[in-house]
Amino acid sequence: MAEVSLSSSGTELTLQGIRKEFPGFVAVDNLDLTIRAGEFFALLGPSGCGKTTTLRMIAGLEDPSAGKILLGGVDITDTKAYKRPVNTVFQSYALFPHLTIFENVAFGLRRRKVSNAKELALAALDLVQLAHVADRRPAQLSGGQQQRVALARAIVNRPALLLLDEPLGALDLKLRREMQVELKKIQADVGLTFLHVTHDQEEAMTMADTVAVMNNGHIEQMGAPESMYDLPETAFVADFLGQSNVFRGMASSANASTIEVAIPGGTTLRVPVARASAHSGDVSVGVRPEKMSIHAGAVAPQTDTNVISGGRVTDVSFTGVSSQYSIDFGPLGNVVVFEQNLKALPTVDLGDVVSVSWKVERGFGLRDHRAAVIDEASEL
Amino acid sequence: MAFAAFADTSEKKSAEPVKKSRVVILMLLPGLAYLLLFFLAPLVSLILTSFMAPDPNSMDMGQFVYSFQWQNYVTVISENWSFFVRSFGFAILATVIALIVSYPIAYFIGVYARPWPAIQAFALILVIAPFFISFLLRTLAWKQLLGDDGWVVTTLKSASLLPADGHITGTAFSVVFGLTYNFIPFMVLPIYTSLERLDMRLLEAGRDLYASPSTTFWKVTLPLSMPGVVAGTLLTFIPASGDFVNASSSFLGGPGTQMVGNQIASNFLKILDYPAASVLSVVLMAVIMVIVSVYVRRAGTEELL
Ligand SMILES: Nc1ncnc2c1ncn2[C@@H]1O[C@H](COP(=O)(O)OP(=O)(O)OP(=O)(O)O)[C@@H](O)[C@H]1O
Ligand SMILES: [Mg+2]
């Protein structure tokens, strides 16, 4: 077991061209990924997109069909799972039913003959606020408690890389927020590398240094949470992280700084070249609902502003701080606008004919306009 | 309204257990009657018989009167203790060997062959198939196979692995062999049942937590299959300690391999010494009960069962 060492800090993980085929089905396709040492990396994606499969390959529980896994520069693709300094918080918890909570948490420490296993395990239980159930068995705990035990059982080993497969999914909102803070603290204190899989985009955005959005076995886009939100590259990402309005169109002309995109209905939209992931052919223009303004009647277009006119308000919901409008633009589909109620109360009513506008530099150009299927993911 | 609703349910709750317990008692009745008639009554009769004394008014064999002849126990135990030692020795040996043979079989069927249900079913049939032939016939068949003229002995002799005047039947080896063979299905089936429910994700968790495959087996797989192991060993050990077929001279045993079961049979059927046969039965039962209760406690399976 020479390969296993208690790490004082995290290690860099690199996936090179990782692929996993199941009979007649590709679960993970040619995945490239680097997670820096000590980074909090969130993997986000709809159900069945291959997140768990990716984690299992990194943990050594599944052999990749192709590709390499490097941990701290060392190729561990063929290293046995029990020799990898990697621990997993399993989506299904996988607690040992025949052992007490304490023994569950101490399991990894005992296997490596760590001398102060007892103190470490108790400290880990304290961390997840479960020291009082140390003598119980997993079947005697609630789902959320079991999940926290699973977390303690993995963290106590201080692995070079911690894999978390939706570790907070079963917790109520308050506890989830507490655990998020706790996790983030542990990660920062010990400097562990975290690979955190989640369905919850807010969790990913608030906790992670880097977010990767996965879809159909490949990574659509990754980057810092702010830049992912500000500048999504595909319609899938635009829809999966927050809400977006997307207008399909064709690039009609472009100069050095701006692309013009013709959309159905004779309107032309502009998007900065620097904010577009495609510059010719099919280009969709997207914009976040809170970056848009709503106007009664028609508005004259300007060079620095995109305007779409002739929509009919189909829904207004007043939430206090802001109002949310649903506007039907016929062939362009439905557009959602959030307006803060800074000064006056809502000025447009249900059934009004309105225009929407946004600053050109607030929009983004997408290289596809596939209607994103995220139903499964939003069921949580 | 809300309070009424609460009152309603709480009333129902308190009423239900009563109803349920009545149903439970009704359902238990046939079983209780059966136990009373076919277990408790014979047991009482057995214990009474074990204290009987020879009928002073009769010179015939097998004539006894009710008495409290506790000396029966002293004489019978002092004359037969070696048969007890042999019985439990053979039974423990057969149980251990059957466990060692059966666990891999059960693991293969319950865990390894999971992706192929057809293979699982076929292997299970192979384990159960011997039940379709009478236990006596199967043991007789082994007597033929292992007999002095059988091919096993002749082959071993020609290979000089067995001395020219050696036997297999009639030895302790053949008796333990017969016991092991006859009880293997009783060992395989309960172990298979526990392994079949084993959650493979727990083995993955073990591997993830630095346990090598062998450590995972000892720390996860085996403890989780303990209910099956305990059931299987009891189902083997208890009948094996009382067995009188395998060790009998008409089957795989000989004069030097007699077990308590054989002593009970001959006391009861040949010498017609019913009190002695009863003493042997009572003592056998008591010792088995002590061994089993110590074993079950030591195996620590209460939480798992
Ligand atoms: N052993 C297997 N054999 C065949 N297909 C599998 C196997 N394991 C997973 N898959 C398939 O691979 C795909 C990806 O599964 P995976 O468990 O990685 O999804 P996920 O992204 O973790 O989803 P979720 O968010 O629901 O947990 C799924 O379509 C699944 O059905
Ligand atoms: Mg998953």
XYZ file of C-alpha atoms and ligand atoms in Angstrom:
717
model
C 0.000 0.000 0.000
C 2.938 2.268 -0.572
C 0.932 4.350 -3.015
C -1.436 5.490 -0.322
C -0.318 8.424 1.751
C -2.151 10.829 3.973
C -1.968 13.938 1.908
C -1.595 17.302 3.496
C -2.835 18.968 0.352
C -4.706 18.238 -2.817
C -3.268 17.006 -6.057
C -3.856 17.941 -9.651
C -6.100 15.676 -11.711
C -5.930 15.373 -15.465
C -8.239 13.361 -17.686
C -6.990 12.786 -21.208
C -9.445 11.597 -23.848
C -11.429 9.539 -21.359
C -14.158 7.429 -22.913
C -16.492 4.850 -21.457
C -18.606 2.519 -23.509
C -21.233 0.255 -22.101
C -22.645 -2.419 -24.418
C -24.271 -0.445 -27.225
C -23.964 2.875 -25.437
C -21.326 5.564 -24.957
C -21.679 7.040 -21.461
C -18.616 9.301 -21.522
C -17.104 10.472 -24.776
C -13.574 11.768 -25.207
C -13.439 13.835 -22.053
C -10.508 16.156 -21.410
C -10.266 17.887 -18.102
C -7.711 19.362 -15.747
C -8.438 20.177 -12.143
C -5.733 22.181 -10.435
C -4.366 21.130 -7.063
C -6.549 22.447 -4.273
C -9.295 23.547 -6.628
C -13.014 23.208 -5.969
C -14.347 21.875 -9.243
C -18.065 21.423 -9.852
C -19.404 19.062 -12.496
C -22.910 19.986 -13.446
C -25.250 18.262 -15.831
C -28.621 16.648 -16.376
C -29.428 13.170 -15.152
C -27.772 10.404 -17.120
C -25.157 12.617 -18.770
C -22.281 10.548 -17.387
C -21.254 12.353 -14.209
C -21.243 9.299 -11.944
C -19.536 7.221 -14.619
C -16.762 9.832 -14.827
C -16.277 9.794 -11.051
C -16.227 5.991 -11.012
C -13.433 5.926 -13.550
C -11.408 8.405 -11.506
C -12.002 6.340 -8.342
C -10.939 3.180 -10.161
C -14.288 1.432 -9.895
C -14.778 1.408 -13.646
C -12.143 0.921 -16.351
C -12.135 3.566 -19.068
C -12.531 2.190 -22.589
C -9.906 4.698 -23.717
C -7.878 7.564 -22.347
C -5.647 8.293 -19.386
C -6.113 9.487 -15.825
C -3.230 11.369 -14.230
C -3.103 12.283 -10.573
C -0.334 14.698 -9.660
C 1.274 13.875 -12.989
C 1.330 10.119 -12.273
C -0.621 7.849 -14.601
C -3.090 5.967 -12.377
C -5.263 4.585 -15.173
C -4.250 1.027 -14.265
C -3.870 1.523 -10.519
C -6.269 -0.504 -8.381
C -9.021 1.462 -6.669
C -7.780 0.641 -3.165
C -4.326 1.963 -3.987
C -5.549 5.342 -5.247
C -5.380 8.252 -2.795
C -8.902 9.136 -3.865
C -12.102 8.841 -1.835
C -15.703 9.040 -2.910
C -18.894 10.233 -1.292
C -21.250 7.890 -3.091
C -24.556 9.047 -4.499
C -26.152 6.027 -2.803
C -24.111 6.578 0.420
C -23.046 2.874 0.460
C -22.617 2.832 4.242
C -21.711 -0.539 5.751
C -24.907 -1.751 7.445
C -23.104 -4.140 9.801
C -20.830 -1.479 11.273
C -21.617 1.362 13.643
C -21.454 4.922 12.374
C -18.129 5.322 14.138
C -16.699 2.174 12.547
C -17.972 3.276 9.157
C -16.087 6.539 9.460
C -12.958 4.846 10.814
C -12.964 2.176 8.075
C -10.480 3.852 5.739
C -8.192 4.927 8.587
C -8.082 1.382 9.986
C -7.219 -0.081 6.604
C -4.210 2.207 6.455
C -3.365 1.558 10.102
C -3.501 5.234 11.018
C -2.504 5.423 14.679
C -4.952 8.055 15.916
C -7.891 6.666 13.956
C -10.209 7.107 16.884
C -9.678 10.833 17.370
C -9.747 11.521 13.636
C -13.003 9.624 13.160
C -14.657 11.366 16.087
C -13.467 14.741 14.825
C -14.937 13.977 11.393
C -18.244 13.015 12.997
C -18.182 16.261 14.937
C -17.658 18.147 11.736
C -20.890 16.773 10.268
C -22.675 17.281 13.611
C -23.267 13.577 14.154
C -21.028 12.706 17.095
C -24.126 11.801 19.110
C -25.054 8.902 16.799
C -21.566 7.331 16.687
C -22.814 4.067 18.200
C -25.832 3.632 15.980
C -26.059 1.697 12.783
C -26.797 3.253 9.385
C -30.337 1.828 9.276
C -31.168 3.857 12.379
C -30.359 7.203 10.737
C -32.391 9.474 8.490
C -31.426 9.889 4.849
C -29.777 13.236 5.463
C -27.831 11.878 8.422
C -26.637 8.934 6.351
C -25.476 11.320 3.683
C -23.445 13.276 6.221
C -21.889 10.042 7.512
C -20.884 9.210 3.942
C -19.275 12.633 3.756
C -17.400 12.136 7.035
C -16.269 8.663 6.003
C -14.596 10.057 2.891
C -13.254 13.352 4.250
C -11.640 11.759 7.297
C -9.054 10.189 4.989
C -7.864 13.573 3.708
C -7.443 12.161 0.201
C -5.421 13.942 -2.454
C -8.662 14.105 -4.407
C -12.163 13.915 -3.004
C -14.980 12.893 -5.314
C -18.419 14.001 -4.207
C -21.405 12.566 -6.062
C -24.295 14.850 -5.135
C -23.276 14.758 -1.484
C -25.903 17.197 -0.301
C -28.857 16.043 -2.381
C -30.866 14.610 0.513
C -30.483 17.550 2.877
C -33.023 20.253 3.549
C -32.190 23.743 2.436
C -30.902 25.030 5.768
C -28.668 22.047 6.427
C -27.517 22.072 2.836
C -26.365 25.676 3.123
C -24.575 24.853 6.385
C -22.856 21.855 4.840
C -21.888 23.884 1.786
C -20.130 26.376 4.020
C -18.555 23.526 5.993
C -17.365 21.745 2.848
C -15.911 24.915 1.448
C -14.121 25.514 4.757
C -12.645 22.021 4.876
C -11.545 22.336 1.297
C -9.846 25.645 1.957
C -8.328 24.610 5.318
C -6.839 21.337 4.161
C -6.322 22.391 0.578
C -7.926 19.233 -0.768
C -8.905 18.986 -4.403
C -12.678 18.576 -4.662
C -14.553 17.209 -7.628
C -18.136 17.914 -6.764
C -21.019 16.574 -8.842
C -24.317 18.331 -8.421
C -27.676 18.947 -10.004
C -27.990 22.240 -8.194
C -26.618 25.039 -10.347
C -26.756 27.510 -7.506
C -24.642 25.184 -5.366
C -22.144 24.822 -8.194
C -21.979 28.559 -8.807
C -21.545 29.561 -5.177
C -19.049 26.885 -4.154
C -16.854 26.152 -7.125
C -13.733 27.803 -8.473
C -14.440 26.175 -11.796
C -17.714 24.852 -13.159
C -18.008 22.342 -15.990
C -21.350 21.700 -17.647
C -21.651 18.183 -18.961
C -24.153 16.958 -21.498
C -24.474 13.588 -23.244
C -21.115 12.312 -22.079
C -19.026 15.345 -23.013
C -18.197 18.692 -21.453
C -20.073 21.537 -23.141
C -18.136 24.313 -21.475
C -16.097 25.003 -18.399
C -14.788 28.057 -16.666
C -15.225 30.314 -13.674
C -18.870 30.531 -12.534
C -19.177 34.233 -13.387
C -17.814 33.876 -16.899
C -19.951 30.765 -17.514
C -23.019 32.770 -16.581
C -21.989 35.886 -18.414
C -20.794 34.212 -21.568
C -22.290 30.792 -22.257
C -21.161 29.259 -25.543
C -24.019 26.901 -26.280
C -27.759 27.093 -25.923
C -27.572 24.144 -23.550
C -25.253 25.959 -21.151
C -27.223 29.188 -21.491
C -30.335 27.356 -20.403
C -28.766 25.048 -17.835
C -27.028 27.802 -15.879
C -29.753 30.286 -15.131
C -32.420 31.403 -17.556
C -31.891 32.747 -21.061
C -33.789 34.066 -24.051
C -32.317 32.633 -27.237
C -33.122 33.826 -30.784
C -32.066 31.546 -33.623
C -30.715 33.320 -36.646
C -28.157 33.538 -39.453
C -25.099 35.772 -39.415
C -25.775 38.227 -42.213
C -22.737 40.480 -42.016
C -19.902 41.161 -39.696
C -17.251 43.762 -39.108
C -14.248 43.649 -36.807
C -16.259 44.228 -33.654
C -19.886 43.270 -34.277
C -21.827 40.495 -35.958
C -25.268 41.140 -37.358
C -27.705 38.286 -37.065
C -30.967 38.149 -38.997
C -33.766 36.531 -37.055
C -37.248 35.587 -38.281
C -39.612 38.542 -38.616
C -37.113 40.794 -40.378
C -35.339 41.975 -37.268
C -31.554 42.186 -37.135
C -29.731 41.735 -33.870
C -26.159 42.648 -33.086
C -23.704 40.808 -30.935
C -20.060 41.693 -30.221
C -17.551 39.422 -31.984
C -15.743 38.924 -28.705
C -18.920 37.599 -27.111
C -19.866 35.105 -29.814
C -18.762 31.488 -30.026
C -19.663 31.379 -33.757
C -19.084 34.143 -36.275
C -20.791 32.932 -39.416
C -23.648 30.730 -40.534
C -25.990 29.639 -37.769
C -25.625 31.993 -34.843
C -28.129 32.358 -32.066
C -28.299 35.491 -29.987
C -28.952 35.051 -26.309
C -29.576 37.421 -23.446
C -30.355 37.005 -19.760
C -33.873 38.110 -18.689
C -32.507 40.590 -16.131
C -30.410 42.339 -18.779
C -33.494 43.281 -20.801
C -35.861 46.224 -20.624
C -39.493 46.304 -21.511
C -41.227 49.251 -23.220
C -44.832 49.990 -24.019
C -45.393 50.215 -27.789
C -42.618 50.395 -30.357
C -39.120 51.746 -29.870
C -36.741 52.981 -32.550
C -33.622 50.793 -32.910
C -30.230 52.275 -32.034
C -26.743 51.054 -32.898
C -25.798 50.118 -29.348
C -29.150 48.539 -28.482
C -31.073 45.545 -29.829
C -34.825 45.995 -30.053
C -37.550 43.487 -30.805
C -41.046 44.813 -31.180
C -44.566 43.486 -31.465
C -44.776 41.170 -28.500
C -47.873 40.631 -26.427
C -47.611 40.308 -22.657
C -49.032 36.928 -21.611
C -48.071 36.893 -17.959
C -46.987 39.370 -15.317
C -45.858 38.235 -11.923
C -45.004 40.777 -9.321
C -42.506 39.479 -6.751
C -41.918 42.682 -4.816
C -38.341 43.558 -5.681
C -38.883 42.749 -9.306
C -41.514 41.842 -11.824
C -41.324 38.986 -14.261
C -42.936 39.344 -17.677
C -43.726 36.664 -20.202
C -44.031 38.082 -23.696
C -45.196 36.190 -26.758
C -43.280 37.147 -29.900
C -45.061 34.720 -32.247
C -42.460 32.927 -34.410
C -39.653 34.056 -32.099
C -41.237 32.249 -29.229
C -41.679 33.333 -25.678
C -39.402 35.902 -24.069
C -38.947 36.340 -20.340
C -37.924 39.694 -18.864
C -37.112 40.517 -15.234
C -37.411 44.165 -14.297
C -36.481 45.553 -10.938
C -39.153 47.750 -9.464
C -36.724 50.525 -8.739
C -38.994 53.500 -9.035
C -42.483 52.924 -10.246
C -44.716 49.903 -10.124
C -45.095 47.833 -13.293
C -46.070 49.990 -16.241
C -47.237 47.319 -18.655
C -50.254 45.107 -18.248
C -51.410 41.756 -19.423
C -52.305 41.886 -23.139
C -50.302 45.057 -23.878
C -48.260 45.198 -27.046
C -44.653 45.857 -26.071
C -41.034 45.949 -27.229
C -37.977 44.579 -25.488
C -34.451 45.919 -25.734
C -30.962 45.231 -24.435
C -27.530 46.717 -24.811
C -25.607 44.957 -27.571
C -22.647 44.293 -25.227
C -24.933 42.434 -22.799
C -25.948 39.729 -25.295
C -23.985 36.661 -26.332
C -23.664 34.650 -29.523
C -24.207 30.907 -29.387
C -22.894 28.406 -31.906
C -26.059 26.289 -31.772
C -29.726 26.748 -31.165
C -30.664 23.277 -30.103
C -33.656 23.351 -27.842
C -32.050 22.170 -24.639
C -33.720 19.245 -22.953
C -33.248 19.809 -19.283
C -36.506 18.433 -17.995
C -34.855 15.514 -16.299
C -32.375 17.745 -14.577
C -34.932 20.164 -13.271
C -37.000 17.478 -11.621
C -34.964 17.839 -8.443
C -62.284 19.645 12.657
C -58.562 19.231 13.006
C -58.890 18.056 16.579
C -61.634 15.660 15.637
C -59.412 14.231 12.951
C -56.585 13.713 15.411
C -58.837 12.074 17.939
C -60.113 9.771 15.254
C -56.746 8.463 14.173
C -55.430 8.031 17.682
C -58.490 5.982 18.550
C -57.964 3.834 15.505
C -54.331 3.383 16.410
C -55.102 2.153 19.881
C -57.803 -0.171 18.579
C -55.718 -1.751 15.871
C -53.098 -3.642 17.899
C -55.844 -5.439 19.799
C -57.489 -6.588 16.615
C -54.150 -7.528 15.160
C -53.069 -9.526 18.181
C -56.307 -11.520 18.041
C -55.648 -12.381 14.420
C -52.071 -13.290 15.256
C -53.201 -15.643 18.019
C -55.720 -17.256 15.689
C -53.052 -17.773 13.085
C -50.651 -19.192 15.658
C -53.141 -21.753 16.959
C -52.464 -24.580 14.465
C -48.734 -24.187 14.966
C -49.072 -24.158 18.751
C -51.275 -27.241 18.659
C -48.753 -28.983 16.433
C -45.862 -28.138 18.737
C -47.801 -29.281 21.773
C -48.813 -32.584 20.220
C -45.717 -33.562 18.291
C -42.914 -31.866 20.152
C -43.764 -31.152 23.753
C -45.632 -34.401 24.432
C -42.905 -36.671 23.012
C -40.269 -34.635 24.855
C -42.044 -35.133 28.167
C -42.492 -38.805 27.390
C -38.785 -39.068 26.454
C -37.664 -37.486 29.716
C -40.019 -39.701 31.739
C -38.690 -42.779 29.935
C -35.107 -41.803 30.651
C -35.795 -42.225 34.389
C -37.571 -45.603 34.071
C -36.394 -48.693 35.947
C -36.598 -52.371 34.837
C -39.916 -53.999 35.705
C -39.213 -56.159 38.820
C -42.155 -58.448 37.956
C -40.997 -59.334 34.487
C -38.034 -61.239 33.178
C -38.689 -60.177 29.574
C -36.513 -57.664 27.750
C -37.938 -54.213 27.258
C -40.228 -54.183 30.284
C -39.865 -51.002 32.341
C -41.876 -49.112 34.929
C -42.035 -45.385 35.667
C -39.618 -44.442 38.388
C -36.998 -41.821 39.205
C -33.899 -43.829 38.428
C -31.484 -40.894 38.001
C -28.560 -43.303 38.125
C -29.483 -44.137 34.512
C -27.731 -40.922 33.543
C -24.532 -41.764 35.388
C -24.192 -45.246 33.957
C -25.223 -44.407 30.436
C -22.966 -41.361 30.186
C -19.974 -43.180 31.643
C -20.462 -46.051 29.184
C -21.060 -43.830 26.159
C -19.043 -40.655 26.522
C -16.651 -41.690 23.782
C -19.564 -41.861 21.334
C -20.476 -38.315 22.238
C -16.932 -37.150 21.632
C -16.886 -38.922 18.286
C -20.315 -37.578 17.290
C -19.456 -33.974 17.965
C -15.975 -34.407 16.508
C -17.378 -35.807 13.270
C -20.183 -33.233 13.170
C -17.830 -30.274 13.703
C -15.403 -31.612 11.115
C -18.187 -32.184 8.592
C -19.612 -28.712 9.268
C -16.263 -26.986 8.800
C -15.484 -28.889 5.605
C -18.992 -28.304 4.261
C -18.605 -24.565 5.000
C -15.279 -24.380 3.208
C -16.700 -26.207 0.199
C -20.058 -24.434 0.173
C -19.057 -20.800 0.589
C -17.306 -20.564 -2.786
C -20.216 -22.372 -4.444
C -22.712 -19.984 -2.853
C -20.510 -16.995 -3.744
C -20.289 -18.137 -7.326
C -24.062 -18.518 -7.655
C -25.089 -15.484 -5.593
C -22.475 -12.910 -6.569
C -20.198 -13.941 -9.393
C -22.883 -15.314 -11.717
C -25.255 -12.374 -11.169
C -24.947 -11.074 -14.724
C -26.023 -14.509 -16.031
C -29.307 -15.575 -14.412
C -29.428 -18.744 -16.512
C -26.127 -19.933 -15.062
C -27.360 -19.042 -11.575
C -30.518 -21.090 -12.038
C -28.609 -24.022 -13.495
C -26.080 -24.040 -10.655
C -28.875 -23.858 -8.078
C -30.558 -26.846 -9.702
C -27.273 -28.747 -9.509
C -27.109 -28.002 -5.776
C -30.696 -29.086 -5.173
C -30.737 -32.031 -7.604
C -29.468 -34.626 -5.085
C -32.673 -34.057 -3.075
C -34.598 -35.751 -5.856
C -32.975 -39.058 -4.885
C -33.456 -40.571 -1.447
C -30.781 -39.771 1.060
C -30.382 -43.495 1.829
C -29.910 -44.413 -1.812
C -27.301 -41.718 -2.297
C -25.378 -42.895 0.759
C -25.592 -46.490 -0.457
C -24.260 -45.366 -3.814
C -21.246 -43.875 -2.052
C -20.777 -47.160 -0.186
C -20.536 -48.876 -3.569
C -18.201 -46.263 -5.003
C -15.899 -46.217 -1.983
C -16.208 -49.964 -1.273
C -13.260 -52.353 -1.392
C -14.164 -53.481 -4.935
C -15.008 -49.985 -6.177
C -12.805 -48.226 -8.672
C -11.732 -45.570 -6.162
C -10.066 -48.093 -3.861
C -8.596 -50.201 -6.670
C -7.144 -47.131 -8.355
C -5.677 -45.827 -5.103
C -4.202 -49.236 -4.358
C -2.626 -49.611 -7.782
C -1.131 -46.151 -7.322
C 0.145 -47.298 -3.902
C -1.698 -44.432 -2.235
C -3.587 -46.935 -0.122
C -1.956 -50.000 1.470
C -2.989 -53.345 0.002
C -5.153 -54.159 3.036
C -6.580 -50.624 3.302
C -10.240 -49.629 3.179
C -12.136 -46.428 2.787
C -15.572 -47.540 3.948
C -15.744 -48.215 7.641
C -13.240 -45.490 8.432
C -13.732 -42.125 10.098
C -12.816 -40.555 6.764
C -15.719 -42.120 4.906
C -18.200 -41.233 7.669
C -17.125 -37.565 7.716
C -17.122 -37.617 3.938
C -20.695 -38.939 3.891
C -21.893 -36.402 6.455
C -20.254 -33.538 4.555
C -21.657 -34.699 1.242
C -25.180 -35.134 2.560
C -25.362 -31.734 4.231
C -23.674 -29.522 1.633
C -26.977 -28.377 0.068
C -28.172 -27.280 3.528
C -25.042 -25.173 3.809
C -25.063 -23.750 0.280
C -28.673 -22.580 0.189
C -28.753 -20.246 3.232
C -25.333 -18.765 2.382
C -26.496 -18.237 -1.174
C -29.602 -16.471 0.122
C -27.543 -13.940 2.087
C -24.961 -13.414 -0.622
C -27.625 -12.968 -3.228
C -28.827 -9.862 -1.359
C -25.312 -8.467 -0.971
C -25.161 -4.889 -2.258
C -22.189 -4.754 -4.607
C -21.893 -1.022 -4.011
C -20.693 -1.831 -0.490
C -17.797 -3.790 -1.948
C -16.974 -0.785 -4.109
C -17.082 1.429 -1.021
C -14.632 -0.995 0.606
C -12.275 -0.778 -2.345
C -12.607 2.998 -2.348
C -11.627 3.032 1.346
C -8.274 1.296 0.861
C -9.437 -2.292 1.461
C -7.798 -4.835 -0.840
C -10.085 -7.509 -2.305
C -9.202 -9.939 0.499
C -9.687 -7.315 3.217
C -13.010 -6.363 1.626
C -14.017 -10.007 1.816
C -13.144 -10.373 5.506
C -14.485 -6.971 6.576
C -17.542 -6.563 4.378
C -18.656 -9.636 2.426
C -18.222 -12.246 5.158
C -19.832 -10.212 7.980
C -22.783 -9.407 5.755
C -23.247 -13.083 4.879
C -23.006 -14.206 8.520
C -26.756 -14.850 8.848
C -26.439 -17.383 6.029
C -23.279 -18.890 7.471
C -24.887 -19.286 10.902
C -28.062 -20.794 9.452
C -26.079 -23.149 7.221
C -23.753 -24.341 9.959
C -26.698 -24.981 12.296
C -28.609 -26.832 9.596
C -25.532 -29.006 9.103
C -24.203 -29.385 12.616
C -27.437 -30.252 14.409
C -28.605 -33.112 12.169
C -25.018 -34.296 11.656
C -24.449 -34.727 15.400
C -27.521 -36.935 15.675
C -27.008 -38.782 12.403
C -27.003 -42.586 12.514
C -27.075 -43.459 8.821
C -23.645 -42.459 7.572
C -21.807 -43.997 10.525
C -23.807 -47.223 10.489
C -22.015 -50.388 9.397
C -24.625 -50.919 6.683
C -23.577 -47.656 5.076
C -20.243 -45.838 5.267
C -19.242 -46.671 8.845
C -17.843 -49.656 10.693
C -17.529 -50.961 14.239
C -14.993 -48.247 15.117
C -16.995 -45.279 13.835
C -20.240 -45.549 15.795
C -21.819 -42.249 16.753
C -24.389 -41.475 19.454
C -27.146 -41.888 16.888
C -26.076 -45.469 16.288
C -26.015 -46.157 20.021
C -29.510 -44.763 20.392
C -30.714 -46.876 17.498
C -29.235 -50.096 18.822
C -30.380 -49.459 22.406
C -33.841 -48.743 21.164
C -34.253 -51.284 18.387
C -31.961 -54.187 19.342
C -31.367 -54.284 23.087
C -34.759 -52.693 23.800
C -33.157 -50.646 26.582
C -35.551 -47.722 26.242
C -34.329 -45.759 29.297
C -30.716 -45.865 28.043
C -31.808 -44.748 24.565
C -33.797 -41.906 26.134
C -30.894 -40.802 28.326
C -28.656 -40.657 25.247
C -31.281 -38.632 23.356
C -31.809 -36.172 26.212
C -28.090 -35.639 26.734
C -27.482 -35.274 23.003
C -30.225 -32.678 22.807
C -28.928 -30.755 25.839
C -25.346 -30.657 24.582
C -26.474 -29.498 21.121
C -28.520 -26.740 22.733
C -25.569 -25.533 24.789
C -23.165 -25.608 21.839
C -25.629 -23.853 19.540
C -26.491 -21.085 21.982
C -22.826 -20.367 22.693
C -22.109 -20.408 18.963
C -24.945 -18.080 17.999
C -23.912 -15.629 20.697
C -20.277 -15.744 19.660
C -21.120 -15.293 15.990
C -22.796 -12.030 17.030
C -25.498 -12.211 14.445
C -28.374 -10.914 16.562
C -28.186 -7.482 14.939
C -27.991 -8.959 11.480
C -30.830 -11.462 11.681
N -23.173 -0.423 -15.775
C -23.834 0.229 -16.752
N -24.241 -0.427 -17.851
C -24.894 0.230 -18.850
N -25.176 1.534 -18.829
C -24.796 2.244 -17.764
C -24.113 1.637 -16.659
N -23.855 2.590 -15.741
C -24.373 3.738 -16.234
N -24.931 3.536 -17.456
C -25.561 4.551 -18.298
O -24.645 5.597 -18.517
C -25.289 6.836 -18.511
C -24.617 7.772 -17.558
O -24.861 7.318 -16.251
P -24.360 8.098 -14.970
O -24.689 7.270 -13.797
O -22.934 8.465 -15.161
O -25.282 9.401 -15.000
P -25.270 10.664 -14.043
O -24.828 11.809 -14.858
O -24.505 10.367 -12.804
O -26.817 10.824 -13.724
P -27.547 11.247 -12.352
O -27.454 12.720 -12.273
O -28.939 10.791 -12.561
O -26.859 10.534 -11.238
C -26.754 6.579 -18.171
O -27.509 6.642 -19.358
C -26.757 5.189 -17.616
O -27.943 4.525 -17.943
Mg -25.035 10.060 -10.831
